[in-house]
């Protein structure tokens, strides 16, 4: 109990012990020092004149952005379709690839904890560490610009996400049900289908839908690195400084994201 | 009395995910139709693709023999920018998301403040980091300062929303008890709300540190500083071994971050 004796002999209650308080203070001090140090290093080359000028620049950009050039919208249907395709097919591809990885990574289903599991975990963490845009950058240089690069980029990023959440779900299943199925003389494949799959199905569905929603967001900007979709139109418009078109594209992106969020919310309500 | 005979299914079947058979078949048909139409509209340049496969061999060999040395100064500069940007933007983002988060909790804030804070959070969440970065670079000039602003803004969008949702779900009886002692608003927050949301806030902040580092590699593509610029240059020059070195560094740092935050989270909770 954090009770300290005062000088007059009475005891009083405190939130935490003095030693702990000192340690916390030291921790905060270290954090502040680190932040200040990082700030100094980071802003070494910052040109403050540009920063001071920012409100004026913001006003300037905004003035160029309105009114939006609505007529441009009809040329965006094809990029929009591409964006939806990239997100959906990328998610499907990721589901196909991530499911086996998740089973190999889960402690209770992996064939070997010492060898296979670390490899599966490495695949998951590498895929998660690298953003879809960087995968896109990489794939565009390797297989050329286009929707295909976008689909593969989305899939490669999503393997880690789906794989991680799915293997955690597999590790949390009720073992007694698996045991019961095994006791009927079921083969390992049957155990998986009748013992494990039904338990992870709701998690699996909600993870996939959740990732699809994120992927819609990501695929709207993948075009910035040349991987197709609305981002490609955004890049083209930014390069020629066609700000009224940029406004239309941003509104389109916003509408797509809101629509996908609404759709996923509906689907999740039905699943859960 | 007529004997009621009803044929029963002899075999047990697993209950399907979607109970209604018609809905199920319609959904399957729609999904298949979409796949056929969607796959049909993907334009694939096969000659470019086959050229690319040879290049992917070179890329994979670059991963086996990453080249850290020939672009060492670029990589170092990019990494320093990325890491400093991550630390400062996480601290600034967390510090700002606490007031915004409290303001966006219906059980602590008056209605007008609630609406304002929720609107700001929704705005910060609406656009992808890279779009924010494009605009902030246009306003504040190239370099890590624009990246810092981007990451801070998206940290607020992420953390303030989750914090607000947490505060709204806090156990009202504890808040009631603290309020019943005659506590002021500040005392209510420190003694009633903070103990309930603190462990999760610490965990989420560490998680956000992780995300910010990953995102700092991305904002460089549009000129907001960080390791992304180095990576972009390396790939533009088809220097796959240097690019592989950068990617391996990113993966290594993210793994270290995850391990470290796992340790801290275990101590806090």
XYZ file of C-alpha atoms in Angstrom:
541
model
C 0.000 0.000 0.000
C 1.318 3.450 -0.853
C 1.174 4.824 2.669
C 3.923 7.096 3.933
C 4.696 8.190 7.474
C 4.743 11.942 7.868
C 7.147 13.852 10.122
C 4.523 14.238 12.859
C 4.094 10.476 13.054
C 0.726 10.300 11.277
C 0.371 8.204 8.188
C -1.111 9.465 4.970
C -2.295 7.800 1.784
C -0.689 8.694 -1.523
C -1.429 7.682 -5.077
C 1.978 6.024 -5.523
C 5.123 5.525 -3.446
C 7.736 8.336 -3.500
C 10.352 6.087 -5.149
C 7.878 5.218 -7.891
C 7.033 8.895 -8.288
C 10.714 9.678 -8.761
C 11.080 6.908 -11.336
C 8.075 8.216 -13.251
C 9.454 11.717 -13.180
C 12.773 10.451 -14.545
C 10.910 8.601 -17.292
C 8.989 11.719 -18.324
C 12.167 13.770 -18.250
C 13.929 11.262 -20.513
C 11.001 11.313 -22.929
C 10.978 15.104 -23.108
C 14.754 15.196 -23.596
C 14.543 12.623 -26.394
C 11.741 14.532 -28.089
C 13.582 17.842 -27.929
C 16.729 16.197 -29.265
C 14.826 14.582 -32.149
C 13.090 17.871 -32.886
C 16.455 19.663 -33.122
C 17.875 17.025 -35.456
C 14.747 16.930 -37.594
C 14.359 20.669 -38.074
C 18.046 21.271 -38.804
C 17.428 21.752 -42.508
C 13.928 23.171 -42.292
C 13.551 26.477 -44.072
C 11.384 28.433 -41.636
C 10.503 31.064 -44.206
C 8.460 28.398 -46.036
C 6.766 27.378 -42.810
C 5.846 30.969 -41.951
C 4.523 31.326 -45.454
C 2.237 28.286 -45.078
C -1.096 29.997 -44.312
C -0.705 32.102 -47.435
C 0.143 28.994 -49.485
C -2.855 27.187 -48.022
C -5.138 30.048 -49.016
C -3.599 30.075 -52.470
C -4.131 26.343 -53.024
C -7.674 26.530 -51.710
C -8.445 29.436 -54.038
C -7.200 27.361 -56.972
C -9.176 24.296 -55.901
C -12.604 25.927 -55.972
C -14.796 25.740 -57.907
C -14.336 22.023 -58.686
C -14.377 21.059 -62.351
C -17.384 18.739 -62.189
C -17.180 17.814 -65.870
C -13.993 15.897 -65.050
C -15.986 13.423 -62.944
C -17.207 11.431 -65.920
C -13.630 10.531 -66.811
C -13.172 9.044 -63.348
C -15.546 6.077 -63.609
C -12.950 3.795 -65.121
C -10.274 4.660 -62.483
C -12.912 4.155 -59.800
C -13.743 0.690 -61.172
C -10.011 -0.104 -61.243
C -9.674 1.038 -57.635
C -12.492 -1.232 -56.504
C -10.989 -4.104 -58.492
C -7.551 -3.587 -56.957
C -8.974 -3.637 -53.435
C -11.312 -6.589 -53.958
C -9.039 -8.867 -55.955
C -6.070 -7.946 -53.790
C -8.055 -8.902 -50.692
C -9.178 -12.200 -52.273
C -5.627 -13.064 -53.271
C -4.430 -12.174 -49.777
C -7.086 -14.392 -48.168
C -6.005 -17.336 -50.324
C -2.351 -16.807 -49.454
C -2.765 -15.816 -45.797
C -4.952 -18.714 -44.632
C -2.265 -21.408 -44.938
C 0.309 -19.030 -43.454
C -1.979 -18.423 -40.464
C -2.420 -22.156 -39.871
C 1.351 -22.622 -40.069
C 1.904 -19.752 -37.618
C -0.651 -20.744 -34.978
C 0.959 -22.616 -32.118
C -1.766 -25.257 -31.981
C -1.952 -26.114 -35.701
C 1.612 -25.630 -36.923
C 3.401 -28.806 -37.984
C 6.577 -27.705 -36.234
C 6.983 -25.010 -33.589
C 10.753 -24.889 -34.024
C 11.053 -24.603 -37.814
C 7.819 -23.794 -39.653
C 6.349 -21.343 -37.138
C 9.261 -18.841 -37.186
C 9.214 -18.831 -40.998
C 5.467 -18.169 -41.072
C 5.879 -15.418 -38.458
C 8.691 -13.877 -40.494
C 6.464 -13.814 -43.591
C 3.737 -12.121 -41.548
C 5.992 -9.484 -40.002
C 7.773 -8.658 -43.285
C 4.488 -8.245 -45.078
C 3.114 -6.052 -42.281
C 6.192 -3.835 -41.973
C 6.064 -2.627 -45.539
C 3.254 -0.335 -46.578
C 1.131 -1.136 -49.625
C 2.504 1.982 -51.325
C 6.053 0.702 -51.001
C 5.041 -2.718 -52.268
C 3.428 -0.804 -55.140
C 6.596 1.174 -55.804
C 8.548 -2.065 -55.874
C 6.124 -3.939 -58.102
C 5.775 -1.070 -60.556
C 9.519 -1.143 -61.155
C 9.491 -4.928 -61.436
C 6.371 -5.810 -63.441
C 5.486 -2.410 -64.844
C 2.721 0.080 -64.039
C -0.905 -0.990 -64.037
C -3.738 -2.566 -62.120
C -1.946 -5.905 -61.756
C 0.890 -4.305 -59.762
C -1.746 -2.708 -57.530
C -3.531 -5.992 -56.905
C -0.313 -7.772 -55.977
C 0.819 -4.849 -53.794
C -2.465 -4.901 -51.864
C -2.271 -8.684 -51.541
C 1.309 -8.652 -50.264
C 0.495 -6.057 -47.609
C -2.710 -7.800 -46.550
C -1.123 -11.237 -46.058
C 0.552 -10.012 -42.886
C -2.570 -8.313 -41.550
C -4.984 -11.169 -42.241
C -2.387 -13.771 -41.286
C -1.676 -12.139 -37.911
C -5.284 -11.659 -36.858
C -6.274 -15.093 -38.140
C -3.494 -16.968 -36.376
C -4.362 -15.187 -33.133
C -7.962 -16.296 -33.631
C -6.810 -19.872 -34.269
C -4.725 -19.847 -31.097
C -7.745 -18.716 -29.078
C -10.080 -21.536 -30.138
C -11.669 -23.936 -27.683
C -9.418 -27.019 -27.729
C -12.082 -29.293 -26.253
C -14.144 -29.115 -29.451
C -11.136 -30.103 -31.512
C -10.467 -32.900 -29.049
C -14.067 -34.097 -29.391
C -13.838 -34.230 -33.176
C -10.511 -36.028 -32.983
C -12.014 -38.555 -30.566
C -14.521 -39.615 -33.246
C -11.570 -40.846 -35.301
C -11.420 -37.862 -37.648
C -8.408 -37.390 -39.886
C -6.332 -34.176 -39.485
C -8.136 -32.633 -42.477
C -11.530 -33.496 -41.008
C -10.457 -32.110 -37.637
C -9.596 -28.878 -39.372
C -12.890 -28.676 -41.284
C -15.229 -29.725 -38.464
C -13.254 -28.746 -35.354
C -11.320 -25.593 -36.147
C -12.958 -23.949 -39.172
C -16.416 -23.377 -37.600
C -14.797 -21.706 -34.600
C -12.749 -19.240 -36.599
C -15.318 -18.582 -39.335
C -16.855 -15.420 -37.748
C -13.394 -13.985 -37.045
C -12.267 -14.901 -40.543
C -15.224 -13.178 -42.180
C -14.941 -10.033 -40.108
C -11.156 -9.807 -40.617
C -11.581 -10.126 -44.393
C -14.271 -7.476 -44.550
C -12.265 -5.181 -42.270
C -9.195 -5.536 -44.481
C -11.259 -4.933 -47.618
C -12.348 -1.616 -46.130
C -8.723 -0.652 -45.418
C -7.708 -1.799 -48.890
C -10.269 0.453 -50.562
C -8.607 3.352 -48.731
C -5.138 2.236 -49.771
C -6.027 1.494 -53.375
C -7.343 5.021 -53.879
C -3.794 6.299 -53.459
C -1.806 3.402 -54.940
C -1.932 5.107 -58.318
C 0.431 7.794 -57.027
C 3.244 5.303 -57.557
C 1.767 4.099 -60.860
C -0.256 1.120 -59.719
C -3.586 2.092 -61.269
C -6.869 3.470 -59.959
C -7.960 6.910 -58.776
C -4.457 7.748 -57.562
C -3.236 7.687 -61.142
C -5.722 10.396 -62.065
C -4.706 12.332 -58.929
C -1.028 12.125 -59.879
C -1.788 13.239 -63.449
C -3.847 16.204 -62.232
C -1.258 17.220 -59.630
C 1.529 17.084 -62.192
C -0.221 19.594 -64.440
C -1.367 21.630 -61.409
C -5.007 21.133 -62.372
C -6.299 21.921 -58.875
C -10.024 22.029 -59.804
C -9.668 18.418 -61.008
C -7.845 17.485 -57.791
C -10.890 18.660 -55.817
C -13.179 16.411 -57.860
C -10.862 13.424 -57.343
C -10.639 14.052 -53.601
C -14.423 14.233 -53.338
C -14.630 10.986 -55.314
C -12.104 9.313 -52.980
C -13.979 10.555 -49.929
C -17.288 9.248 -51.302
C -15.739 5.857 -52.070
C -14.236 5.550 -48.593
C -17.489 6.553 -46.886
C -19.474 4.118 -49.062
C -17.105 1.249 -48.301
C -17.233 2.045 -44.583
C -21.029 1.988 -44.679
C -21.045 -1.281 -46.611
C -18.597 -3.005 -44.259
C -20.533 -1.804 -41.230
C -23.695 -3.396 -42.695
C -21.929 -6.661 -43.528
C -20.324 -6.872 -40.080
C -23.692 -6.350 -38.436
C -25.020 -9.324 -40.381
C -22.042 -11.551 -39.575
C -21.674 -10.853 -35.879
C -55.406 -40.901 -35.780
C -53.331 -40.712 -38.863
C -49.737 -41.545 -38.447
C -47.639 -38.547 -39.241
C -44.701 -39.601 -41.292
C -42.181 -37.000 -42.001
C -39.053 -37.747 -43.942
C -36.069 -36.684 -41.982
C -32.657 -35.951 -43.440
C -30.543 -39.007 -42.810
C -27.248 -37.207 -42.871
C -26.091 -34.370 -40.689
C -24.683 -31.391 -42.498
C -22.669 -28.494 -41.258
C -24.783 -25.364 -40.937
C -23.659 -22.937 -43.665
C -22.388 -19.409 -42.940
C -25.416 -17.825 -44.619
C -28.552 -19.608 -43.487
C -30.986 -18.568 -46.246
C -30.360 -20.737 -49.296
C -31.623 -18.213 -51.858
C -29.535 -15.375 -50.418
C -26.536 -17.688 -50.438
C -26.873 -18.633 -54.102
C -27.532 -15.056 -55.182
C -24.436 -13.913 -53.329
C -22.316 -16.660 -54.897
C -23.657 -15.825 -58.377
C -22.995 -12.097 -57.900
C -19.486 -12.797 -56.623
C -18.690 -15.070 -59.571
C -20.102 -12.601 -62.093
C -18.052 -9.823 -60.536
C -14.885 -11.924 -60.652
C -15.359 -12.735 -64.341
C -16.160 -9.140 -65.319
C -13.495 -7.667 -63.052
C -10.750 -10.013 -64.178
C -11.741 -9.284 -67.773
C -11.083 -5.575 -67.393
C -7.581 -5.927 -66.006
C -5.173 -4.973 -68.722
C -1.999 -6.975 -68.517
C 0.976 -6.162 -70.675
C 2.417 -9.640 -71.074
C 5.694 -8.645 -72.751
C 6.378 -6.139 -69.963
C 5.474 -8.796 -67.428
C 7.884 -11.373 -68.831
C 10.639 -8.759 -68.866
C 9.732 -8.016 -65.273
C 10.074 -11.608 -64.171
C 13.764 -11.536 -65.101
C 14.055 -8.323 -63.099
C 12.327 -9.884 -60.116
C 15.126 -12.468 -60.076
C 17.592 -9.626 -59.753
C 15.493 -8.103 -56.995
C 15.373 -11.340 -55.037
C 19.122 -11.795 -55.369
C 19.442 -8.215 -54.102
C 17.612 -9.354 -50.977
C 20.098 -12.158 -50.454
C 23.046 -9.798 -50.901
C 21.770 -6.395 -49.716
C 24.070 -3.471 -50.364
C 24.268 -1.257 -47.297
C 27.505 0.506 -48.182
C 27.354 2.216 -51.568
C 24.407 4.452 -50.559
C 25.308 4.470 -46.868
C 25.106 8.246 -46.388
C 21.698 8.487 -48.122
C 20.343 5.594 -46.095
C 21.702 7.051 -42.844
C 20.243 10.485 -43.591
C 16.869 8.962 -44.486
C 16.819 6.790 -41.385
C 17.679 9.717 -39.091
C 14.869 11.750 -40.646
C 12.426 8.862 -40.367
C 13.232 8.079 -36.748
C 13.237 11.685 -35.517
C 10.004 12.316 -37.432
C 8.444 9.225 -35.828
C 9.399 10.207 -32.262
C 8.377 13.863 -32.480
C 5.131 13.208 -34.341
C 4.087 10.437 -31.950
C 4.753 12.618 -28.894
C 2.993 15.625 -30.410
C 0.129 13.469 -31.727
C -0.453 11.709 -28.403
C -0.208 14.972 -26.455
C -2.792 16.595 -28.717
C -5.081 13.602 -28.983
C -5.700 13.581 -25.214
C -7.534 16.947 -25.183
C -9.252 16.142 -28.484
C -10.215 12.700 -27.213
C -11.643 14.073 -23.958
C -13.478 16.767 -25.912
C -14.971 14.123 -28.186
C -16.390 12.054 -25.303
C -20.088 12.630 -24.832
C -19.975 11.870 -21.092
C -17.333 14.535 -20.341
C -17.824 17.334 -22.855
C -20.732 19.667 -23.642
C -22.490 19.119 -26.969
C -20.880 21.966 -28.931
C -17.355 20.836 -27.975
C -18.251 17.225 -28.747
C -19.397 18.136 -32.260
C -16.299 20.281 -32.926
C -13.849 17.617 -31.755
C -15.617 14.787 -33.594
C -15.580 16.882 -36.788
C -11.826 17.528 -36.487
C -11.183 13.828 -35.848
C -13.343 12.782 -38.804
C -11.451 15.214 -41.036
C -8.067 13.859 -39.914
C -9.242 10.301 -40.522
C -10.923 10.871 -43.851
C -7.851 11.169 -46.040
C -4.977 8.788 -46.442
C -1.661 9.990 -44.970
C -0.151 10.398 -48.394
C -2.851 12.814 -49.555
C -2.374 14.877 -46.391
C 1.368 14.770 -47.087
C 0.916 16.068 -50.646
C -0.958 19.102 -49.373
C 1.313 19.735 -46.395
C 4.379 19.545 -48.641
C 2.756 22.052 -50.964
C 2.137 24.371 -48.001
C 5.222 23.894 -45.808
C 7.866 22.975 -48.366
C 9.822 19.757 -48.832
C 11.469 17.982 -45.917
C 10.706 16.163 -42.681
C 8.738 19.052 -41.170
C 5.861 18.357 -43.568
C 6.162 14.662 -42.707
C 6.039 15.491 -39.001
C 2.807 17.452 -39.497
C 1.265 14.659 -41.585
C 2.024 11.972 -39.038
C 0.910 14.132 -36.089
C -2.399 14.840 -37.790
C -3.092 11.204 -38.564
C -2.036 10.222 -35.042
C -4.705 12.587 -33.703
C -7.279 11.052 -36.030
C -6.400 7.547 -34.889
C -5.758 7.991 -31.185
C -8.313 10.671 -30.290
C -11.114 8.576 -31.773
C -10.110 5.399 -29.947
C -9.544 7.333 -26.706
C -12.940 9.025 -26.992
C -14.669 5.697 -27.634
C -12.856 4.256 -24.616
C -13.825 7.138 -22.342
C -17.435 6.834 -23.448
C -17.369 3.148 -22.548
C -15.772 3.785 -19.133
C -17.644 2.357 -16.154
C -20.116 5.128 -15.155
C -20.398 3.920 -11.542
C -16.743 4.787 -10.892
C -17.214 8.231 -12.402
C -20.331 8.652 -10.262
C -18.395 7.688 -7.137
C -15.640 10.225 -7.834
C -18.218 12.878 -8.678
C -20.083 12.137 -5.445
C -17.023 13.150 -3.408
C -17.425 16.660 -4.828
C -14.608 16.359 -7.333
C -14.078 19.047 -9.940
C -13.922 18.237 -13.687
C -10.125 17.901 -13.573
C -10.257 15.672 -10.520
C -12.925 13.572 -12.237
C -10.623 13.073 -15.212
C -7.499 12.248 -13.181
C -9.147 9.967 -10.581
C -12.175 8.605 -12.420
C -11.346 8.401 -16.111
C -7.555 8.130 -16.344
C -7.172 4.910 -14.321
C -9.737 3.211 -16.555
C -8.336 4.226 -19.944
C -4.612 4.616 -19.161
C -3.395 1.046 -19.864
C -5.084 0.986 -23.245
C -3.902 4.500 -24.066
C -0.295 3.499 -23.387
C -0.698 0.385 -25.527
C -2.282 2.309 -28.383
C 0.391 5.023 -28.236
C 3.116 2.412 -28.592
C 1.200 0.801 -31.441
C 0.925 4.206 -33.087
C 4.701 4.692 -32.723
C 5.025 1.550 -34.786
C 2.551 2.735 -37.425
C 4.189 6.156 -37.604
C 7.543 4.602 -38.357
C 6.032 2.518 -41.147
C 4.207 5.548 -42.527
C 7.351 7.683 -42.323
C 8.759 5.381 -44.980
C 5.818 6.250 -47.221
C 5.486 10.019 -46.936
C 8.973 10.387 -48.404
C 7.596 9.285 -51.776
C 5.833 12.633 -52.124
C 8.734 14.657 -50.701
C 7.952 14.813 -46.993
C 11.351 13.498 -45.879
C 12.376 10.189 -44.405
C 13.608 6.869 -45.688
C 10.926 6.707 -48.394
C 12.798 9.240 -50.508
C 15.958 7.114 -50.380
C 13.976 4.020 -51.306
C 12.237 5.814 -54.158
C 15.559 6.991 -55.590
C 17.105 3.534 -55.277
C 14.184 1.931 -57.119
C 14.162 4.617 -59.815
C 17.789 3.786 -60.529
C 16.995 0.034 -60.485
C 19.480 -0.382 -57.621
C 17.664 -3.341 -56.150
C 20.436 -4.252 -53.724
C 20.295 -0.813 -52.048
C 16.483 -0.952 -52.032
C 16.651 -4.378 -50.404
C 18.981 -2.955 -47.738
C 16.446 -0.204 -46.959
C 13.562 -2.678 -46.812
C 15.492 -4.999 -44.503
C 16.270 -2.049 -42.208
C 12.571 -1.096 -42.115
C 11.546 -4.674 -41.316
C 14.243 -4.914 -38.630
C 13.225 -1.672 -36.921
C 9.526 -2.544 -37.034
C 10.285 -5.942 -35.477
C 12.391 -4.296 -32.749
C 9.599 -1.747 -32.100
C 6.996 -4.505 -31.833
C 9.137 -6.511 -29.450
C 9.877 -3.434 -27.310
C 6.276 -2.291 -27.166
C 5.229 -5.835 -26.254
C 7.554 -5.682 -23.242
C 6.260 -2.278 -22.142
C 2.623 -3.280 -22.600
C 3.075 -6.372 -20.461
C 4.479 -4.184 -17.665
C 1.670 -1.642 -17.885
C -1.255 -4.057 -17.969
